[in-house]
mmCIF file of C-alpha atoms and ligand atoms in Angstrom:
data_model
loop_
_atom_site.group_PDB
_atom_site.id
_atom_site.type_symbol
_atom_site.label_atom_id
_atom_site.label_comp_id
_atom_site.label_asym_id
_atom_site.label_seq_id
_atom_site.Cartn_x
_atom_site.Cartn_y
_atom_site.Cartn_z
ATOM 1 C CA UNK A 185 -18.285 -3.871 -6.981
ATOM 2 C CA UNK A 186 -15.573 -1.387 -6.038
ATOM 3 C CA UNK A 187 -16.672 1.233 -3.243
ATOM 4 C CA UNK A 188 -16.132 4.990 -3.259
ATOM 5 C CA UNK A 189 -14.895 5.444 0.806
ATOM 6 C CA UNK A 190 -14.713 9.268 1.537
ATOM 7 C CA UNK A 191 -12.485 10.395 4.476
ATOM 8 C CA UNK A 192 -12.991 14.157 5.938
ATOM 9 C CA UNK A 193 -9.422 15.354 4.947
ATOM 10 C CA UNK A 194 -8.641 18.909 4.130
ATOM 11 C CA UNK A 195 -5.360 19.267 4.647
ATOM 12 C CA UNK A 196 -2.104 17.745 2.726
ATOM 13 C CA UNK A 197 -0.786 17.306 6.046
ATOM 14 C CA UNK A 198 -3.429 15.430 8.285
ATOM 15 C CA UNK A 199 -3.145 14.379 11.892
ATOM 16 C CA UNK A 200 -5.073 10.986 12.370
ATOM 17 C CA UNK A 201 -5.130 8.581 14.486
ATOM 18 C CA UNK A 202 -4.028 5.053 13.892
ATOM 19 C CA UNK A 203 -7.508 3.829 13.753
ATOM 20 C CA UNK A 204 -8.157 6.142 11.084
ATOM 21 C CA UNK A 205 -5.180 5.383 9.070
ATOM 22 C CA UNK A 206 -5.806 1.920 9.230
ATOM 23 C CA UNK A 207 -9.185 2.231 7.683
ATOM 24 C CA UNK A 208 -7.527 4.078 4.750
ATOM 25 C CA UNK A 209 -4.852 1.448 4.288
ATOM 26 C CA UNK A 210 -7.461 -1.015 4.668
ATOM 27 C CA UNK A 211 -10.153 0.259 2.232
ATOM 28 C CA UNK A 212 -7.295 1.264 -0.056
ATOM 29 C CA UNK A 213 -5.884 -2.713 -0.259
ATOM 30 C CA UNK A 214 -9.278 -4.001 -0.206
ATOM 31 C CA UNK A 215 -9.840 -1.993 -4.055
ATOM 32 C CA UNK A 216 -12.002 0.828 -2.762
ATOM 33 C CA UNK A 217 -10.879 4.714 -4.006
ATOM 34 C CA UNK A 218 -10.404 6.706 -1.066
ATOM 35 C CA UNK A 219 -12.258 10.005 -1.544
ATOM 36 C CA UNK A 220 -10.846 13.198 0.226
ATOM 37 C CA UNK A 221 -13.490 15.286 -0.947
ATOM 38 C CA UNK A 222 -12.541 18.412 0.501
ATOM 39 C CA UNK A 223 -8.449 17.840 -0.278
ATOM 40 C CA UNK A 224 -8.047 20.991 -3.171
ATOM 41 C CA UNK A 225 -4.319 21.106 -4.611
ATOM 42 C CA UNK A 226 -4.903 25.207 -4.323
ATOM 43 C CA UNK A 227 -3.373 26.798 -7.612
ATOM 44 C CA UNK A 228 -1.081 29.799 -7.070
ATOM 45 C CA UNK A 229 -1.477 32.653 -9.177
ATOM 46 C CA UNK A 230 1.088 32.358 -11.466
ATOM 47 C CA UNK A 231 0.530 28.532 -12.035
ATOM 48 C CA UNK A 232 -3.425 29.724 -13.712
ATOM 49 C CA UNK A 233 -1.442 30.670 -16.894
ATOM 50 C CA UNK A 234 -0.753 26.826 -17.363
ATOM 51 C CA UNK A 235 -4.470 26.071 -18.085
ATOM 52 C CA UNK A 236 -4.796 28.546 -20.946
ATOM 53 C CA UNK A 237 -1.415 27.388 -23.139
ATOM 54 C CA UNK A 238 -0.984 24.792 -25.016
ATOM 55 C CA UNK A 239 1.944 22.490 -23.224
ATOM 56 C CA UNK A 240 1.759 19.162 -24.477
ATOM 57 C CA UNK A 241 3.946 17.835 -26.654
ATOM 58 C CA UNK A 242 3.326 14.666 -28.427
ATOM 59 C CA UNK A 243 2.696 12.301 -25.140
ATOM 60 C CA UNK A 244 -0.969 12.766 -23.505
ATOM 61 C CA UNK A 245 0.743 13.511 -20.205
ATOM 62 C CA UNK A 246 3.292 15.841 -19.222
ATOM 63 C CA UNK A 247 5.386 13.912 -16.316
ATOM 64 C CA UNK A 248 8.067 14.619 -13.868
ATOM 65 C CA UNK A 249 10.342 12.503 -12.090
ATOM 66 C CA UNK A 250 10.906 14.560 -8.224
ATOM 67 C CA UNK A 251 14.082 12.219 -7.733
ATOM 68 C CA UNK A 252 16.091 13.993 -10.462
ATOM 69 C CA UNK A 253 13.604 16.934 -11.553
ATOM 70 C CA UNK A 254 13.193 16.173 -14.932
ATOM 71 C CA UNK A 255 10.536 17.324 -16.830
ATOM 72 C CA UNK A 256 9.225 15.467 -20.127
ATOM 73 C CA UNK A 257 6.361 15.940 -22.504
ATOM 74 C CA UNK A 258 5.819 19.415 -22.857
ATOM 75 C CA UNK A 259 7.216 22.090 -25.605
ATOM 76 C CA UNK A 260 6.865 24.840 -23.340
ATOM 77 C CA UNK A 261 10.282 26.878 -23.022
ATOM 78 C CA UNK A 262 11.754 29.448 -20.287
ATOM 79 C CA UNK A 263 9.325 31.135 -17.781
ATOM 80 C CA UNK A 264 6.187 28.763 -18.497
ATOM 81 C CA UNK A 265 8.812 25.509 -18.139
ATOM 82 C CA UNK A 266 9.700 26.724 -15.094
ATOM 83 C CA UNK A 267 6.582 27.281 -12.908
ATOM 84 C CA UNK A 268 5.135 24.499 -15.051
ATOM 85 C CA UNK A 269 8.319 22.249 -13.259
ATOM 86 C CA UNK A 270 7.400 24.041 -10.191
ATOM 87 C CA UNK A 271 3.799 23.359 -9.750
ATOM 88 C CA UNK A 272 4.412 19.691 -10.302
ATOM 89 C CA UNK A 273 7.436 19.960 -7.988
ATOM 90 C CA UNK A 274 4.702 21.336 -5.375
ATOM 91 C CA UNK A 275 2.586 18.124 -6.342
ATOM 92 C CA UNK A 276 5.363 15.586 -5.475
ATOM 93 C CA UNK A 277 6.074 17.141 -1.943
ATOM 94 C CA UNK A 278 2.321 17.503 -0.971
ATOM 95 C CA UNK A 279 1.546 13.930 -2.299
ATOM 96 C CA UNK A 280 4.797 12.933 -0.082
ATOM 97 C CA UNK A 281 3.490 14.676 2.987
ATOM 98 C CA UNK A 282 0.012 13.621 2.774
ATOM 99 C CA UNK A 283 0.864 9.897 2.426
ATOM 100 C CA UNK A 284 3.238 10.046 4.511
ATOM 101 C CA UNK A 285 0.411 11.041 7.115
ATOM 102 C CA UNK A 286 -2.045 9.006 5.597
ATOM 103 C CA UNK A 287 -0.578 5.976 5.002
ATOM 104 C CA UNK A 288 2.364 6.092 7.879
ATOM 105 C CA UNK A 289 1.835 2.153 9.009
ATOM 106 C CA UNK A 290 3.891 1.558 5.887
ATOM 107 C CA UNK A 291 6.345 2.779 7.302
ATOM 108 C CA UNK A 292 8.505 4.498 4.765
ATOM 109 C CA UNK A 293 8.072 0.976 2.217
ATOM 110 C CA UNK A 294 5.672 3.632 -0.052
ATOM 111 C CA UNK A 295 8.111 5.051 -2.361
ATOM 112 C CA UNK A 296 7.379 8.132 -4.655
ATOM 113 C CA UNK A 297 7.783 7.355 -8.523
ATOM 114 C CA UNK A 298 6.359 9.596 -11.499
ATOM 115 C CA UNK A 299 3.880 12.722 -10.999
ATOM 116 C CA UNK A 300 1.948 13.844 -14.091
ATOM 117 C CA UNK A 301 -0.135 16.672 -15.694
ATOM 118 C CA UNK A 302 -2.697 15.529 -17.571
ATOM 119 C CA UNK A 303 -4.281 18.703 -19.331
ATOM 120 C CA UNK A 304 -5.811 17.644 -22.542
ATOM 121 C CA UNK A 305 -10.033 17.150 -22.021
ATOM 122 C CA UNK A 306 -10.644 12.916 -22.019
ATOM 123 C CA UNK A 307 -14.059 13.602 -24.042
ATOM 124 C CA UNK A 308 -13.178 13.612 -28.269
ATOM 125 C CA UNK A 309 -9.258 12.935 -27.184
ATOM 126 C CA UNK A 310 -8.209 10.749 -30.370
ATOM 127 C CA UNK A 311 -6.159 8.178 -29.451
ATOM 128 C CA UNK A 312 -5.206 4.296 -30.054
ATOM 129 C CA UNK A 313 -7.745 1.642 -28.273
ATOM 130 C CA UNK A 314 -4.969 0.606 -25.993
ATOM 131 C CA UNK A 315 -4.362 4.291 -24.905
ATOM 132 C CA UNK A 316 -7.981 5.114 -24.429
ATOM 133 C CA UNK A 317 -8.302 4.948 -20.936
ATOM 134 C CA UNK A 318 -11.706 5.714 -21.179
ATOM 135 C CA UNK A 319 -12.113 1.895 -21.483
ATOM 136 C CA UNK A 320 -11.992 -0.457 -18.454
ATOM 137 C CA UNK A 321 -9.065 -1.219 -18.181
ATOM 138 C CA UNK A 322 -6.112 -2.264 -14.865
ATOM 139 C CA UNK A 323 -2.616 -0.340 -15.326
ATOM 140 C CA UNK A 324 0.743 -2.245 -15.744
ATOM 141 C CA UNK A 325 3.637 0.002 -17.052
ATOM 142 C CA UNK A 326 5.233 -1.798 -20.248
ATOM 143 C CA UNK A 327 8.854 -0.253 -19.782
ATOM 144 C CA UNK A 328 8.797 -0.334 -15.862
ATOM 145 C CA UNK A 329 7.846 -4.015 -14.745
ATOM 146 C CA UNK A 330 6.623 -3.852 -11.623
ATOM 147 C CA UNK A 331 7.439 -7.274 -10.553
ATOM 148 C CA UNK A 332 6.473 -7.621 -6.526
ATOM 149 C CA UNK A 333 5.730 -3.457 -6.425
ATOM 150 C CA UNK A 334 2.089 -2.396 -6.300
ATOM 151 C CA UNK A 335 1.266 0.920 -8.064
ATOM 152 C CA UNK A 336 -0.691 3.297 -5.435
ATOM 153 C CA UNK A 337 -1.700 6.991 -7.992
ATOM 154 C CA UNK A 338 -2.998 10.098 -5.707
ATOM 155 C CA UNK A 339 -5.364 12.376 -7.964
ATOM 156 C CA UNK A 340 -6.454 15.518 -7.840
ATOM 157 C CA UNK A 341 -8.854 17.749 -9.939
ATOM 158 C CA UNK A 342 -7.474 21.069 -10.354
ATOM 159 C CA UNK A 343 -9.924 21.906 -13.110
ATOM 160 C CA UNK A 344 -9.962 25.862 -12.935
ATOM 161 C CA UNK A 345 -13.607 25.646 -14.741
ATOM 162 C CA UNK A 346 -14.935 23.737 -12.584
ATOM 163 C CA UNK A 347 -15.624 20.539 -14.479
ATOM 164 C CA UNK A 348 -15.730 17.445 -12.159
ATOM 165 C CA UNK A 349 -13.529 14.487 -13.448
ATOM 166 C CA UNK A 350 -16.116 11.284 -14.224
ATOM 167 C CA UNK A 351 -14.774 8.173 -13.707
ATOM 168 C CA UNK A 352 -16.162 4.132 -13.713
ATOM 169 C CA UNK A 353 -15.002 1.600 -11.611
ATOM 170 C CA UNK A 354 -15.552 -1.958 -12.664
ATOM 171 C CA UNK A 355 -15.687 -5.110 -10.871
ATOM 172 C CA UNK A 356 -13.109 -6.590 -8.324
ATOM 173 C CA UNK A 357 -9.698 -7.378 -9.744
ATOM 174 C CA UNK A 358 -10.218 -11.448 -8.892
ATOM 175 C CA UNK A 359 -13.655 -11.194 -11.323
ATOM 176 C CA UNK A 360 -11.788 -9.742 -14.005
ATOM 177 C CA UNK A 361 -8.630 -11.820 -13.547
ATOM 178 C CA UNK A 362 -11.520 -14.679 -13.553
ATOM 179 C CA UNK A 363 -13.203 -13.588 -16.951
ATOM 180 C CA UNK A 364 -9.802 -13.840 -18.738
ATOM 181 C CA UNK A 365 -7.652 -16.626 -17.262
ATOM 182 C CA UNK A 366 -7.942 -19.250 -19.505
ATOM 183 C CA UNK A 367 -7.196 -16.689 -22.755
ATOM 184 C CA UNK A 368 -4.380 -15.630 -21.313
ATOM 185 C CA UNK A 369 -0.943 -16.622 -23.013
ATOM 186 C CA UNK A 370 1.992 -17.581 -21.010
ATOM 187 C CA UNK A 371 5.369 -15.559 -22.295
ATOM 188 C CA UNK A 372 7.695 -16.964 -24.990
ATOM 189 C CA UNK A 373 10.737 -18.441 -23.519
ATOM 190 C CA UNK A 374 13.447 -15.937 -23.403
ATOM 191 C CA UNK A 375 10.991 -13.040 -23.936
ATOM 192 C CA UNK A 376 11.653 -11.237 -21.289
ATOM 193 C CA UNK A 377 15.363 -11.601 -21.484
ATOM 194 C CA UNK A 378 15.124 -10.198 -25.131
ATOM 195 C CA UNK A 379 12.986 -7.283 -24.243
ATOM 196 C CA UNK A 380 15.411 -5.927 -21.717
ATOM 197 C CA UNK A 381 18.369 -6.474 -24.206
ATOM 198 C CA UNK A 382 16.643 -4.079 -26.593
ATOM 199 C CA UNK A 383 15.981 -1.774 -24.265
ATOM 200 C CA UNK A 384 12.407 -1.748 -24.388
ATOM 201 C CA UNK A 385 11.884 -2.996 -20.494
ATOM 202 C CA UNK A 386 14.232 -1.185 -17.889
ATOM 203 C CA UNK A 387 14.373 -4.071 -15.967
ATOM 204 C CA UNK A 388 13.418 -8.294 -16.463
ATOM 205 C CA UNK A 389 9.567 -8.267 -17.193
ATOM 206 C CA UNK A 390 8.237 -10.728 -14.918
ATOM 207 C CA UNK A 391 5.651 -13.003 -15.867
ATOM 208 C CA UNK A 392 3.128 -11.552 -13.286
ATOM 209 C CA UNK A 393 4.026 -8.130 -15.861
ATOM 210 C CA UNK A 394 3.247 -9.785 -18.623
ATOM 211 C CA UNK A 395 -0.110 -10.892 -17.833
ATOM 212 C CA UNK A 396 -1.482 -7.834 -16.071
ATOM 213 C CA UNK A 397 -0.463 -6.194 -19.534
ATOM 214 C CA UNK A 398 -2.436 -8.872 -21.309
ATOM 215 C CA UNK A 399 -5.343 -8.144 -18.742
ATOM 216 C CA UNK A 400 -5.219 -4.236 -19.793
ATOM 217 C CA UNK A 401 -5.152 -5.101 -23.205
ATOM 218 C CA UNK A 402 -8.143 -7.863 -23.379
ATOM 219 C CA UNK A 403 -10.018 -5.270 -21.395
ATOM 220 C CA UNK A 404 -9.424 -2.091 -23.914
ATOM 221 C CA UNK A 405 -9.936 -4.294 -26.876
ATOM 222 C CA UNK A 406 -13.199 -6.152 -25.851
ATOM 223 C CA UNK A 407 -16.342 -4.273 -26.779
ATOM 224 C CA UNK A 408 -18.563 -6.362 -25.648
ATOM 225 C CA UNK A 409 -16.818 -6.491 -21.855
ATOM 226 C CA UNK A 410 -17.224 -2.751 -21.611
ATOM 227 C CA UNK A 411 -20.715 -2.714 -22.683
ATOM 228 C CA UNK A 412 -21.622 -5.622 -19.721
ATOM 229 C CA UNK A 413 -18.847 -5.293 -17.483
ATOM 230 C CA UNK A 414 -20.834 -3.980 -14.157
ATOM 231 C CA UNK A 415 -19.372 -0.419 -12.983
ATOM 232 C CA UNK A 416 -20.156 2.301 -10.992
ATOM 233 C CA UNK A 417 -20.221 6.061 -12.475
ATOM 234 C CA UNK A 418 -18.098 8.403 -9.875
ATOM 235 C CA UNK A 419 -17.504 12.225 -10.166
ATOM 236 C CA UNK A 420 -15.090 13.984 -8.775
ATOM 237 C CA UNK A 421 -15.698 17.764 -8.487
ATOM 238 C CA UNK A 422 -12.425 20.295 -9.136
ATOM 239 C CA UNK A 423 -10.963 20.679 -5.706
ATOM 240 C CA UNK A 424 -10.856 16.999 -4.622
ATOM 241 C CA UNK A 425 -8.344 14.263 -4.321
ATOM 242 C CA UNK A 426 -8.831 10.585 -4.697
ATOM 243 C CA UNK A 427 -6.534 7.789 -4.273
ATOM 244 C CA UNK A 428 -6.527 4.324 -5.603
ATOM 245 C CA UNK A 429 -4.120 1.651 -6.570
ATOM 246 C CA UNK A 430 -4.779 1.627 -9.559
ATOM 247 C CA UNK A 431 -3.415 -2.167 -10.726
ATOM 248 C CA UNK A 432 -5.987 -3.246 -8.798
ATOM 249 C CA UNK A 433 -9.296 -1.122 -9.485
ATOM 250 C CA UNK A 434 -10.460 -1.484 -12.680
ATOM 251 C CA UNK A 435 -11.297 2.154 -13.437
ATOM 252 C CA UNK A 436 -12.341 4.540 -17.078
ATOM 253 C CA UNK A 437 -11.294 7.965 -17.258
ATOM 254 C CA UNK A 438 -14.715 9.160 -18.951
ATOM 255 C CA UNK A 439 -14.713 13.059 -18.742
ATOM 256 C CA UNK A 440 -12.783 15.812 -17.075
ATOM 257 C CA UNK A 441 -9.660 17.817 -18.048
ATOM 258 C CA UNK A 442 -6.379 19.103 -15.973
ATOM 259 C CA UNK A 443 -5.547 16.260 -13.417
ATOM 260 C CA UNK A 444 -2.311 15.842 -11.469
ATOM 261 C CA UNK A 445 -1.670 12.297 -10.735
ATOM 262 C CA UNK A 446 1.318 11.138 -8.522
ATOM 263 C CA UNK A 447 2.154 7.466 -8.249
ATOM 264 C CA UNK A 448 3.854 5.478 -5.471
ATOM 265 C CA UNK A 449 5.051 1.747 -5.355
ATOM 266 C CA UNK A 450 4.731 -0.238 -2.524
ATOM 267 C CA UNK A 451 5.949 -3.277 -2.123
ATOM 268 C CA UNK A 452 3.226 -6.138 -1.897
ATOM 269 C CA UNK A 453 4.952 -8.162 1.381
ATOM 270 C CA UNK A 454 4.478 -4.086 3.105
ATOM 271 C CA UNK A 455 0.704 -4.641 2.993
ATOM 272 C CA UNK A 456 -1.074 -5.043 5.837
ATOM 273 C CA UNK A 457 -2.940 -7.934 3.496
ATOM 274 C CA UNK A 458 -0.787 -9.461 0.895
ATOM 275 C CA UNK A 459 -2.991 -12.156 -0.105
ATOM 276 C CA UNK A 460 -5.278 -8.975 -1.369
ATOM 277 C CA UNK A 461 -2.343 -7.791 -3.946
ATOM 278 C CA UNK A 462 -3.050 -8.500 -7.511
ATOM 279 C CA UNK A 463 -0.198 -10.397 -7.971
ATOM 280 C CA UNK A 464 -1.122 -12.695 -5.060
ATOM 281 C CA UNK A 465 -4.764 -12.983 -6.443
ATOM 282 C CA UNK A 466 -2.878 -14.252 -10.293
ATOM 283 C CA UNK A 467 -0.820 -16.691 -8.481
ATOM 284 C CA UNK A 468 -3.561 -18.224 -6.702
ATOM 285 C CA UNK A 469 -5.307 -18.441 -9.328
ATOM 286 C CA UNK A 470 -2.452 -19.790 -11.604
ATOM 287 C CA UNK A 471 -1.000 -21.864 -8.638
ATOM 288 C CA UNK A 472 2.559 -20.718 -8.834
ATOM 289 C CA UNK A 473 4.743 -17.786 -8.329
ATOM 290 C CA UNK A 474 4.729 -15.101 -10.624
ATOM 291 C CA UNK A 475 7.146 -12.597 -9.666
HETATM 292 FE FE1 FE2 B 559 -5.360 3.755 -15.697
#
C-alpha cells in the first residue's frame, strides 16, 4: 500500500538540506504522497469572493496555462476574471518556488504545465463513470500524451469552510498494472497516427499512452475492483498541501470542495530511480519499449 509521508514545511519557499530533499524525491518516486501539513496557500481578501460565485462553466475545472496566461473554463467576466486569473497566477509561481526548493536535485528537468481550480463539492457531483474521479483510478491525459514525461500535481486545500479534502489511495502501480495486463489491448495499427491527424492528440500517442488510458478506464469502469481493491482513507484538512505523481498513485477524490492543483512533468530518465517510473514498470512487464 501507498504511504502518506508528512514533511514539516510551512513555507512555499523552504530551505532544506540535501538530505531532506532527497527523502522527498525519494518517497515521492517510490508512490508515497508527500504531506506538507502545515503548507496553507493563504487567500487574500479579495480572492474570498471566488468561493461564493458561481465560476464554472461547463468543464469541472477551471485551468490556467502560466506559460501564456490563459484562462479556460469559467463564465466569469471583468473584475471576478481578473483576480480569479490572478489567484491562480499566484498558484503557479508558489508551486514553482516551492518545487523548485523542494525538489532542486532535478535540477530544472521539472517543468510547470497546467494549474487548476477545482471548486465544485466531489460529493453528489453528476458526472460520466470515466470522469468520476471518485473511483480508483491512475491519470493519463487523452489530448496530451505524455510519452517518456511523468505527471508530478501539487495540491492544496483552500477550503474557506473548513472541510478537509478525503482522498483513497490504492495499491502500488505494478499491482494494478498486474491485475489488468493480460486484458489490455494493444493499439490498432496507425491509430495513433490517425488520432493526431484529427486533432484529437496534440502530439503521437505513444503506446505506453494508450495503455495507462486503458488502465484508468478498466479501473473507473470495474465495480467490483473498487469494492476489493485495498486503499487507504486520507484527509487533508483546508490549509494543507500534498504532492503526488499522480500516474503513479492510484488515488479517489471522495469528498472536499475548492482545490488548486498544479501539475509538473518530469522527464522519467531525470529520476533519481527510473526503473520506479510507470512507464518503466509497463515495459518490464510487457518486455519492450513503450515510449
Ligand atoms: Fe486523478
Amino acid at each position: 500500500m501507498s504511504h502518506v509521508v508528512n514533511f514539516a514545511v510551512s513555507d512555499w519557499a523552504p530551505r532544506l538540506d540535501a538530505e531532506t530533499q532527497a527523502s522527498i524525491i525519494d518517497a515521492l518516486e517510490s508512490g508515497d504522497v508527500v504531506f506538507l501539513p502545515q503548507l496553507e496557500f493563504v487567500l487574500e481578501e479579495k480572492e474570498r469572493t471566488l468561493f461564493q460565485s458561481a465560476l464554472l462553466g461547463r468543464s469541472k475545472n477551471i485551468s490556467f496555462l502560466p506559460a501564456k496566461g490563459e484562462l479556460k473554463g469559467t463564465d466569469s467576466i471583468g473584475s471576478e476574471r481578473h483576480v480569479l486569473q490572478a489567484m491562480m497566477a499566484r498558484f503557479a509561481r508558489a508551486t514553482a518556488d516551492l518545487t523548485s526548493h523542494l525538489l532542486g536535485l532535478y535540477a530544472g528537468e521539472l517543468k510547470q504545465a497546467r494549474t487548476s481550480f477545482r471548486p465544485v463539492e466531489i460529493v453528489g457531483r453528476q458526472t460520466s463513470w470515466r470522469k468520476d474521479d471518485s473511483r480508483l483510478h491512475v491519470d493519463n491525459f487523452p489530448s496530451s500524451p505524455c510519452g517518456t514525461q511523468r505527471i508530478l500535481r501539487v495540491f492544496s486545500n483552500v477550503d474557506p469552510g473548513n472541510h478537509p479534502r478525503h482522498w483513497r489511495v490504492g495499491e502500488p502501480f505494478e499491482s494494478v498494472a498486474r491485475h489488468y495486463l493480460k486484458t489490455l489491448k494493444a493499439p490498432l495499427p496507425g491509430s495513433s497516427r490517425v488520432l493526431q491527424t484529427l486533432g484529437i492528440t496534440k502530439t503521437r500517442r505513444s503506446e505506453y499512452d494508450h495503455y495507462m488510458l486503458q488502465l484508468h478506464d478498466r479501473m473507473k469502469a470495474d465495480t467490483a475492483y473498487q469494492q476489493r481493491a485495498g486503499y487507504t482513507d486520507v484527509s487533508f484538512p483546508s490549509g494543507s498541501s500534498w504532492m503526488v505523481f499522480t500516474d503513479h498513485v492510484s488515488h479517489a477524490a471522495m469528498a472536499g470542495q475548492f482545490a488548486l492543483e498544479q501539475t509538473f512533468m518530469l522527464p522519467v530518465d531525470a529520476m533519481h530511480t527510473p526503473s520506479q517510473a510507470p512507464l518503466r514498470i509497463l515495459e518490464g512487464l510487457m518486455q519492450r519499449r513503450l515510449a
